[in-house]
Coordinates of C-alpha atoms in Angstrom, one line a residue:
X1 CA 16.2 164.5 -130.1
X2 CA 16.0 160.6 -130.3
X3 CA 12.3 160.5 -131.8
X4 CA 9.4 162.9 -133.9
X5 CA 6.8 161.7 -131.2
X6 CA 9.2 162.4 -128.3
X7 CA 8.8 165.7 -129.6
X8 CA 5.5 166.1 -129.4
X9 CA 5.4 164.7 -126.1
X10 CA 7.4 167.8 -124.6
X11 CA 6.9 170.2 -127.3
X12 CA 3.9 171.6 -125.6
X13 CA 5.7 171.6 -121.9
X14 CA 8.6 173.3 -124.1
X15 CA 5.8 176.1 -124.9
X16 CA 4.3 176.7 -122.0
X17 CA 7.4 177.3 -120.1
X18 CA 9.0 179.8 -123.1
X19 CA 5.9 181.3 -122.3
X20 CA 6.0 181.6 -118.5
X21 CA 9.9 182.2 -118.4
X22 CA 9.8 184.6 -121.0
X23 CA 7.2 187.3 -119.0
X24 CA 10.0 188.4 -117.1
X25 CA 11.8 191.9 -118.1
X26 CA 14.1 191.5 -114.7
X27 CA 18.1 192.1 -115.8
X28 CA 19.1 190.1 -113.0
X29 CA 18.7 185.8 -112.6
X30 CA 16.1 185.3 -110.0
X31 CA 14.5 181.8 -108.5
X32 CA 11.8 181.7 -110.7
X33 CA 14.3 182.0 -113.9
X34 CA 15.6 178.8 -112.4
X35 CA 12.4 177.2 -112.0
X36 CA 12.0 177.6 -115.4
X37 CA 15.3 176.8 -116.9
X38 CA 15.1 173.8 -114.6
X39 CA 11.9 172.8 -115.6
X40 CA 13.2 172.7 -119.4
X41 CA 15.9 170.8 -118.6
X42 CA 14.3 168.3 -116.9
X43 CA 10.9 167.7 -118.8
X44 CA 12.1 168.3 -122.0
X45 CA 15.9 168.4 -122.9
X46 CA 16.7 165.3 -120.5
X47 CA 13.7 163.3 -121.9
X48 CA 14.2 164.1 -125.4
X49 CA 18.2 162.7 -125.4
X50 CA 16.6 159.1 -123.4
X51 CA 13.3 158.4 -124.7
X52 CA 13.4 156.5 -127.7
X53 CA 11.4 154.2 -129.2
X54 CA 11.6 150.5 -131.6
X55 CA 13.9 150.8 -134.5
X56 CA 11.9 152.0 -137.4
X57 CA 8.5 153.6 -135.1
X58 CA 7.4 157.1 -136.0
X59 CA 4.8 158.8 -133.6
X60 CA 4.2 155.5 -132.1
X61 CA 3.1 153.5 -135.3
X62 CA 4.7 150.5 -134.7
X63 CA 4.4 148.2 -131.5
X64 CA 2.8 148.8 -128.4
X65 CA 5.7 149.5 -126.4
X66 CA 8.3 152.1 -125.8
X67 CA 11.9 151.3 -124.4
X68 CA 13.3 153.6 -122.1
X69 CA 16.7 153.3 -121.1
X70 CA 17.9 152.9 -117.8
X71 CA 21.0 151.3 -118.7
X72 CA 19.2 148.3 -119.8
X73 CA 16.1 147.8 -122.0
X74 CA 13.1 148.6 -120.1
X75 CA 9.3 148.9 -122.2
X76 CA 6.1 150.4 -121.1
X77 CA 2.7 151.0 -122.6
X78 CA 2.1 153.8 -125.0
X79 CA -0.7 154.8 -122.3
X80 CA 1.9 155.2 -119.4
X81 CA 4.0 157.6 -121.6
X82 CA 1.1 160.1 -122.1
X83 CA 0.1 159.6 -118.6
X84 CA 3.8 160.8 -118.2
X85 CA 3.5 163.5 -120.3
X86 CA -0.3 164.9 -120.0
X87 CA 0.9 164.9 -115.8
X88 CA 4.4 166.9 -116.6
X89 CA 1.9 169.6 -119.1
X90 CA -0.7 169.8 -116.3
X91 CA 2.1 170.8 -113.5
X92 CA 3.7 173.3 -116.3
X93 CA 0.4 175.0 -116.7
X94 CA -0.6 175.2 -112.9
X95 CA 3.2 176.5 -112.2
X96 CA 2.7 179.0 -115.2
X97 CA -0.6 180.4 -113.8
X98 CA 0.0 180.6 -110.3
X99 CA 3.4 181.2 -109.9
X100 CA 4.6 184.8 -110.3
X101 CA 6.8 186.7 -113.7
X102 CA 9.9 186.9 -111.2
X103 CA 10.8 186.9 -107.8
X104 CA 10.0 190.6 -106.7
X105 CA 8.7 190.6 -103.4
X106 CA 5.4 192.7 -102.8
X107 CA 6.9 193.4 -98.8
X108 CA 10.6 193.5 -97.6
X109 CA 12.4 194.1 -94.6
X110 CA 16.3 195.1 -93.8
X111 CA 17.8 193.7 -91.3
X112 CA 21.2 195.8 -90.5
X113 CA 24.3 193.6 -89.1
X114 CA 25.1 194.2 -85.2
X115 CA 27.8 191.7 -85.5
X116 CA 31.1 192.8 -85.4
X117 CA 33.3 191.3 -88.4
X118 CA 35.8 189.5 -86.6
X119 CA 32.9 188.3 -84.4
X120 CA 31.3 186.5 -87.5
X121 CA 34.7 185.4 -88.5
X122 CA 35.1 183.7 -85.4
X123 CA 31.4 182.2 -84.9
X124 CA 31.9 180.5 -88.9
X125 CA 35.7 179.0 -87.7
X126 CA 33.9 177.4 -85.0
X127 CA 31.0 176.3 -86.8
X128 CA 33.3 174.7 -89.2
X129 CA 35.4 173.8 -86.4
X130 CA 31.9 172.0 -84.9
X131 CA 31.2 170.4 -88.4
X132 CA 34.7 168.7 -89.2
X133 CA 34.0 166.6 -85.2
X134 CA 30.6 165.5 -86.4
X135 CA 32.0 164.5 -89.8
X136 CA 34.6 162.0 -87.5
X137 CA 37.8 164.2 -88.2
X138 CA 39.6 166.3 -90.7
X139 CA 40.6 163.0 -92.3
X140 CA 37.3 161.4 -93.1
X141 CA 35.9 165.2 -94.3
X142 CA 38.5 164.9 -96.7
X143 CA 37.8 161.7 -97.7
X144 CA 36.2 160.8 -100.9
X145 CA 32.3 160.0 -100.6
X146 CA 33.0 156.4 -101.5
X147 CA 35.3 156.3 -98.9
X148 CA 33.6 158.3 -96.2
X149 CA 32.9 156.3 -92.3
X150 CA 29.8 157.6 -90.8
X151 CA 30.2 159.5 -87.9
X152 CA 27.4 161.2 -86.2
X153 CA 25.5 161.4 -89.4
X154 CA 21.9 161.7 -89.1
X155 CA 19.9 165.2 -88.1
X156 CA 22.7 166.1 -86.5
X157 CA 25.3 166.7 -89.3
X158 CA 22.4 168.6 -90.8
X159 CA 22.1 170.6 -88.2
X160 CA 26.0 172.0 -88.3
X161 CA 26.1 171.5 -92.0
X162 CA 23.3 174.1 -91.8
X163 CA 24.7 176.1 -88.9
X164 CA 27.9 176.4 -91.0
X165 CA 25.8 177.5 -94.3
X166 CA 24.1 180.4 -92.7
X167 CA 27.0 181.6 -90.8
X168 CA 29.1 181.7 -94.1
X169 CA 26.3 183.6 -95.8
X170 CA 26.1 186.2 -93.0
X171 CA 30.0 186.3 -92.6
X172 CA 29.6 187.3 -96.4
X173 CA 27.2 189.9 -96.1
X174 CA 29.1 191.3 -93.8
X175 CA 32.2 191.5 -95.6
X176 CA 30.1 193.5 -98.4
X177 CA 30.4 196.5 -95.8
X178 CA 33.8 196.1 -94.7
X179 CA 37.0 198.1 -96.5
X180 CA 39.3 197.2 -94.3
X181 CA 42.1 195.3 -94.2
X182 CA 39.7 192.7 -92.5
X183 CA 37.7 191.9 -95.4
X184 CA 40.6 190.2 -96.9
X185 CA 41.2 188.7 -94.1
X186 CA 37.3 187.3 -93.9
X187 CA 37.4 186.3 -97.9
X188 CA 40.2 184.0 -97.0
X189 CA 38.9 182.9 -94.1
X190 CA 35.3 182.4 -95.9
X191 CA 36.1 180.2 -99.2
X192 CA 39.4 178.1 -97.7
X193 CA 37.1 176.5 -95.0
X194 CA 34.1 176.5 -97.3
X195 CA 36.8 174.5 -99.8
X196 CA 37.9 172.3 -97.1
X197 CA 34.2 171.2 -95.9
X198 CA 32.8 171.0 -99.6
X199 CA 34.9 170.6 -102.6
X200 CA 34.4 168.7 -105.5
X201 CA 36.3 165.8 -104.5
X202 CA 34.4 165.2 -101.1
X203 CA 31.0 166.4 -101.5
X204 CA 28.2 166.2 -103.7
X205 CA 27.4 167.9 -106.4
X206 CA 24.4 169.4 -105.2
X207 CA 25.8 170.2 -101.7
X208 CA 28.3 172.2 -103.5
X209 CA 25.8 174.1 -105.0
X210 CA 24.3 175.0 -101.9
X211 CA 27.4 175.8 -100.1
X212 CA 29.2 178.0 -102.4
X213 CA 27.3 179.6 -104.7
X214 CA 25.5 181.6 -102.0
X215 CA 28.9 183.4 -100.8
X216 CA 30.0 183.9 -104.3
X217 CA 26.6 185.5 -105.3
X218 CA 27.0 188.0 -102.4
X219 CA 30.7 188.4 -103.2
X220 CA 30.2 189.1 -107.2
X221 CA 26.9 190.4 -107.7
X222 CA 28.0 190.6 -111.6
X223 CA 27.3 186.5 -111.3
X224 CA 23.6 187.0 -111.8
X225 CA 23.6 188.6 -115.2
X226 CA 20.4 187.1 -116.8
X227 CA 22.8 185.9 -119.7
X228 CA 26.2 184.9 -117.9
X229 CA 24.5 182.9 -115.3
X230 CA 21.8 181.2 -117.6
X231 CA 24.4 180.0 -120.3
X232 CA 26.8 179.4 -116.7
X233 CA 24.1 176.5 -115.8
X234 CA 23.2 175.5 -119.3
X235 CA 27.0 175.1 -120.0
X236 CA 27.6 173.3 -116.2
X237 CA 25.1 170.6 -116.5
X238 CA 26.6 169.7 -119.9
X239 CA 30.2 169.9 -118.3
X240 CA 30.7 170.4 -114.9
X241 CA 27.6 167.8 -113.8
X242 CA 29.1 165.4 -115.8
X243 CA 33.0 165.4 -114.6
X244 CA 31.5 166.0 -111.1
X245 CA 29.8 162.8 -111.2
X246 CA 33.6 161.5 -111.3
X247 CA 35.2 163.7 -108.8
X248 CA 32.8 163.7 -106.0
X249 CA 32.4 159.9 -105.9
X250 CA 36.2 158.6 -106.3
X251 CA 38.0 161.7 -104.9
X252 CA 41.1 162.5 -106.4
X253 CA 41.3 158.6 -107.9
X254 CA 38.5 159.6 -109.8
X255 CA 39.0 158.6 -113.9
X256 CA 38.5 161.7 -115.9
X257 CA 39.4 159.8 -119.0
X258 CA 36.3 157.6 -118.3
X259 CA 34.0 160.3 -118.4
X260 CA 31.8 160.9 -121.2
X261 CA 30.6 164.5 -122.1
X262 CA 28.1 163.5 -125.3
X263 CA 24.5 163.8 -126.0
X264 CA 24.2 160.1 -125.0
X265 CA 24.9 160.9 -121.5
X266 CA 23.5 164.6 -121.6
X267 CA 22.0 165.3 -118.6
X268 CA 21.7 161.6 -116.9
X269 CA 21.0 162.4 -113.8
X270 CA 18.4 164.6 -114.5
X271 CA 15.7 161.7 -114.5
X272 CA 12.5 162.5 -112.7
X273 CA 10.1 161.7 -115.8
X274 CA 11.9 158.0 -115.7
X275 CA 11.4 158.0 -112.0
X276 CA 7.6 159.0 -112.8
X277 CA 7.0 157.0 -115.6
X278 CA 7.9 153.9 -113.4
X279 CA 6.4 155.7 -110.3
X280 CA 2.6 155.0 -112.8
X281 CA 3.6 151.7 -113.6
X282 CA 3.8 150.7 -109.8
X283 CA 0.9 152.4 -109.2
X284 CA -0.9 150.5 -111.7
X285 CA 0.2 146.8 -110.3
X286 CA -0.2 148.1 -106.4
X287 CA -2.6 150.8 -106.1
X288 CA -2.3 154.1 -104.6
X289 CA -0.4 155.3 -100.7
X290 CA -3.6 157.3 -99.5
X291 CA -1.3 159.8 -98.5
X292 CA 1.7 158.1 -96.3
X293 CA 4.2 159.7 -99.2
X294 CA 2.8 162.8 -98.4
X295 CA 2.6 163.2 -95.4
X296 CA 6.6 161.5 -95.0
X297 CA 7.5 164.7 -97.0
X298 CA 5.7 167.2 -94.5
X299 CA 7.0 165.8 -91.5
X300 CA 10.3 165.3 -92.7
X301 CA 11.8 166.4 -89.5
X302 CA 10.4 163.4 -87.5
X303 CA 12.8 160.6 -87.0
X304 CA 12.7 156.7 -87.7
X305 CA 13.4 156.2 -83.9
X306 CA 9.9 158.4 -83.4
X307 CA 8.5 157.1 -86.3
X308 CA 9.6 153.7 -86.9
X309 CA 7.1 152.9 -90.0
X310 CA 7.8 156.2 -91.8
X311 CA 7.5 155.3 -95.0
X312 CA 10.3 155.3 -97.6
X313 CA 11.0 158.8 -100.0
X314 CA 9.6 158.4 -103.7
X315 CA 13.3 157.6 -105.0
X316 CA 14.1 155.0 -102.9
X317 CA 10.4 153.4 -103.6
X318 CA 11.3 153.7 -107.1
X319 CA 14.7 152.8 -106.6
X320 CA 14.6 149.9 -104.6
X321 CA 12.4 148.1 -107.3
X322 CA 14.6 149.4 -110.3
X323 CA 17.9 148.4 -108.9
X324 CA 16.6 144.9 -108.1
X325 CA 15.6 144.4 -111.4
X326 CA 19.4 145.3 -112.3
X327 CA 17.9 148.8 -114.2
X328 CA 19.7 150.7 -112.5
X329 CA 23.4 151.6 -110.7
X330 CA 22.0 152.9 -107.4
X331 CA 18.6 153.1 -105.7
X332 CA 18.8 156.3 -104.4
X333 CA 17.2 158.1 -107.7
X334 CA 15.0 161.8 -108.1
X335 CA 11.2 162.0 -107.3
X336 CA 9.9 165.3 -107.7
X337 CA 7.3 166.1 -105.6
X338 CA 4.2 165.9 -107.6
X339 CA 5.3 162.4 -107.9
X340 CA 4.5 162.0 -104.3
X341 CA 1.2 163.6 -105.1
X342 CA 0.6 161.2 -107.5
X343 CA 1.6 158.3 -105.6
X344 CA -1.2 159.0 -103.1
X345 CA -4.4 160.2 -105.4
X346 CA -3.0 159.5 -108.5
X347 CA -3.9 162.6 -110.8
X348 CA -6.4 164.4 -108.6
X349 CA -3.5 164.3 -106.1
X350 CA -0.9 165.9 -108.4
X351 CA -3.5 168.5 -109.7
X352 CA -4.9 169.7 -106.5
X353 CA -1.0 169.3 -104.9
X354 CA 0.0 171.4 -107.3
X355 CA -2.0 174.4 -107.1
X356 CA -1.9 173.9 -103.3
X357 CA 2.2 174.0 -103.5
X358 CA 2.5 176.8 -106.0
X359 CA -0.1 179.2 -104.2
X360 CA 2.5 178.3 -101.1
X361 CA 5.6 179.1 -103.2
X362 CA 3.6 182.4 -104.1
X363 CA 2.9 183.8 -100.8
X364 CA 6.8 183.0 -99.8
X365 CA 8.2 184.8 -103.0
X366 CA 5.4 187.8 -102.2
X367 CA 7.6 188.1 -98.4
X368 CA 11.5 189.0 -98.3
X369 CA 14.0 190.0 -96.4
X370 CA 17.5 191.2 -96.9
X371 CA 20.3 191.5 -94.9
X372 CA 22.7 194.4 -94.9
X373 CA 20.9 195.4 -98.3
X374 CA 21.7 191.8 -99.7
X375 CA 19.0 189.6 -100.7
X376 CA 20.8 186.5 -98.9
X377 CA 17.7 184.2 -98.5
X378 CA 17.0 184.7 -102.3
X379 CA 20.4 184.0 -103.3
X380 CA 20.3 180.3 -101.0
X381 CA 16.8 179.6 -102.7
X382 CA 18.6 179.3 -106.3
X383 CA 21.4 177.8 -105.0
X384 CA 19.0 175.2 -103.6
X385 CA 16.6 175.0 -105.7
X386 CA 18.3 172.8 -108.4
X387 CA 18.1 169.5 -105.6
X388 CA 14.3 170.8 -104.1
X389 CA 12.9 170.4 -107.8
X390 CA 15.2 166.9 -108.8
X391 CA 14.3 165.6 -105.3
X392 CA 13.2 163.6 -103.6
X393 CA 12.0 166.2 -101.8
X394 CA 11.7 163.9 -98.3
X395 CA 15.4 163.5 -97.8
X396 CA 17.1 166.6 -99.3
X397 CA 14.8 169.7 -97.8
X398 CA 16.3 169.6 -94.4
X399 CA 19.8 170.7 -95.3
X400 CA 17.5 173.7 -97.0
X401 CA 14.7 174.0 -94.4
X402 CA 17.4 174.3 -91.2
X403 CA 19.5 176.6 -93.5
X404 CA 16.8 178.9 -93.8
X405 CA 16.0 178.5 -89.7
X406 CA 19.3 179.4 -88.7
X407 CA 19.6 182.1 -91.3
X408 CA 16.5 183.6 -89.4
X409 CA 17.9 182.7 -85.6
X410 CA 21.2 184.6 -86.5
X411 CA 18.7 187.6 -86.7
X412 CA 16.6 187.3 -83.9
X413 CA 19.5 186.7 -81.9
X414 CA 21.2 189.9 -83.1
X415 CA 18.0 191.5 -82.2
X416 CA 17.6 190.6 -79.1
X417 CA 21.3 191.5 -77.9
X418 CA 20.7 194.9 -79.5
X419 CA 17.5 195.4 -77.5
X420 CA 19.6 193.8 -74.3
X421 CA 22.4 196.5 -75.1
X422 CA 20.0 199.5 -75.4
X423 CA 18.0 198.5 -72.3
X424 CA 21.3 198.5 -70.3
X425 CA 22.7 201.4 -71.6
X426 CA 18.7 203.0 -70.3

């Protein structure tokens, strides 16, 4: 905690969410207990360790500014940082209201397996087979991120990165039925390929989340303990985010003696209300998008070559100005989506985008389906979840959105060879 008024910025989003996370009496970690934990996090822990103010202020008494670090010294008005914060309360209230205690589903359907196991064992080698070509070779999957050529890139590595993600999580389901020899056989298969593709020395850190947390969830159900896995990603972004930063940028070169796990760099890359508070300032000096941010974000799957003027996602706005100004390291920073809302209509924009979002997010949670008994589509939404509410939302929901798609084609397709089968056998 940095400063008394930086408290009582986020001591009332800090509330609210207790509030909301705490109606819950599931035993199990669901996708709303990471909403919440994330939203903790991220408007209140993060911005309590970086928002501080002059030497000598208390609750904004001295001076009309308040520095923010972004590496360097960077001041805004005291009536940005309540904008900040009175934006950040309003979204934690609508979310609170409208979003459900937990993630029970009101409807859910089964969907029984027809593939063989050595069948799905066969379909994810190829997949991953499929991935490595559009990556440019075994050598430059391996490769450090920094060091990395672009092969195919584009749509089209998201498409196999996503192929490869559902198969793995089906292949896993699968395997939960098996108790034969061949299970082994599959767990091997399963996490050494998953390793090779996404590994903390060639992938990021969020990919990694989405990649093998799913699998290990359906493996070890034990892993969603309310308590074990809460304290797991409490104790992880104070860790593991930090030595990641390291490993997934600079491969095996990477300095683990340089890294520096302290409350001064506690949860650094969590910085959505620095993105937002400088998301107000622009807005200030250049007026508002009229929806073009928006509207980038819903159709996400169109491509510059179809849509040459798309505009630019909220981090690289943000970060494009920041890192000119020397602020910052990179320009590719977070921008959660109300920011988008509020770069369009400014606050009526984030307050009617929210409610319109979370109603959305409630209907979806209200519908389920599991597969072989195993809530798979649950267990990829927390697993994806973390980089959906970091953003921005424009460039990171199409590993998720084509993950979920080819989740749902591997069913219809096994659906429509059983009705083949049974119409032959007829």
């Amino acid at each position: 905690m940095r400063t008394e008024s930086t408290l009582v910025l986020v001591l009332p989003v800090w509330l609210i969410t207790l509030l909301a996370s705490s109606r819950s009496n599931k035993e199990d970690f669901d996708v709303v207990d990471m909403f919440w934990l994330l939203n903790t996090l991220s408007f209140v822990v993060a911005p309590l360790v970086t928002i501080y103010e002059p030497e000598g202020s208390q609750i904004f008494s001295t001076g009309a500014i308040v520095p923010l670090n972004f590496g360097h010294s960077l001041t805004y008005r005291q009536d940005q940082i309540f904008e900040l914060y009175f934006l950040i309360f309003m979204v934690t209230v609508i979310n609170a209201v409208v979003l459900p205690k937990h993630a029970t589903p009101k409807s859910t359907r089964d969907f029984s397996i027809r593939y063989t196991t050595l069948s799905l064992i066969v379909i994810f080698i190829v997949a991953v087979l499929v991935e490595i070509a559009m990556r440019g070779g075994i050598a430059n999957t391996l490769a450090a991120r920094r060091e990395k050529v672009d092969a195919a890139g584009g749509i089209f590595l998201i498409f196999s990165r996503s192929f490869t993600l559902a198969c793995s999580m089906f292949l896993a389901a699968k395997l939960t039925e098996e108790r034969s020899w061949l299970r082994w056989v599959g767990y091997i298969v399963l996490f050494s390929l998953l390793l090779v593709l996404y590994n903390p020395f060639n992938s990021a850190r969020f990919v990694l989340l989405q990649a093998l947390l799913p699998p290990l969830l359906i493996t070890f159900t034990r892993i969603l303990s309310f308590r074990f896995f809460c304290i797991s990603v409490i104790a992880g972004s104070m860790v593991v985010m930090p030595i990641l930063s390291a490993t997934t940028r600079a491969g095996t070169d990477a300095d683990l003696a340089s890294v520096e796990i302290s409350p001064e760099f506690f949860l650094g890359y969590l910085d959505q209300h620095k993105v937002l508070l400088h998301l107000i300032d622009m807005v200030e000096r250049n007026g508002l998008e009229w929806g073009s941010s928006t509207l980038s974000v819903l159709l996400f799957f169109v491509p510059r070559a179809i849509w040459p003027d798309k505009p630019l996602v909220l981090g690289l706005e943000v970060g494009n100005e920041l890192y000119g100004y020397g602020f910052v390291g990179t320009a590719n920073l977070s921008g959660p989506i109300f920011g988008d809302f509020y770069y369009d209509f400014g606050i009526p924009g984030v307050l009617l985008g929210s409610v319109a979002l979370a109603i959305i997010v409630r209907q979806l949670l209200a519908r389920s389906a599991t597969i072989s008994g195993v809530p798979v589509f649950g267990y990829f939404a927390i697993a994806a979840l973390p980089i959906l509410f970091r953003g921005t939302v424009g460039a990171v929901i199409p590993s998720a959105f084509f993950t979920f798609l080819f989740l749902i084609g591997l069913i219809v397709v096994q659906e429509k060879l059983s009705r083949s089968a049974r119409n032959l056998s007829l």
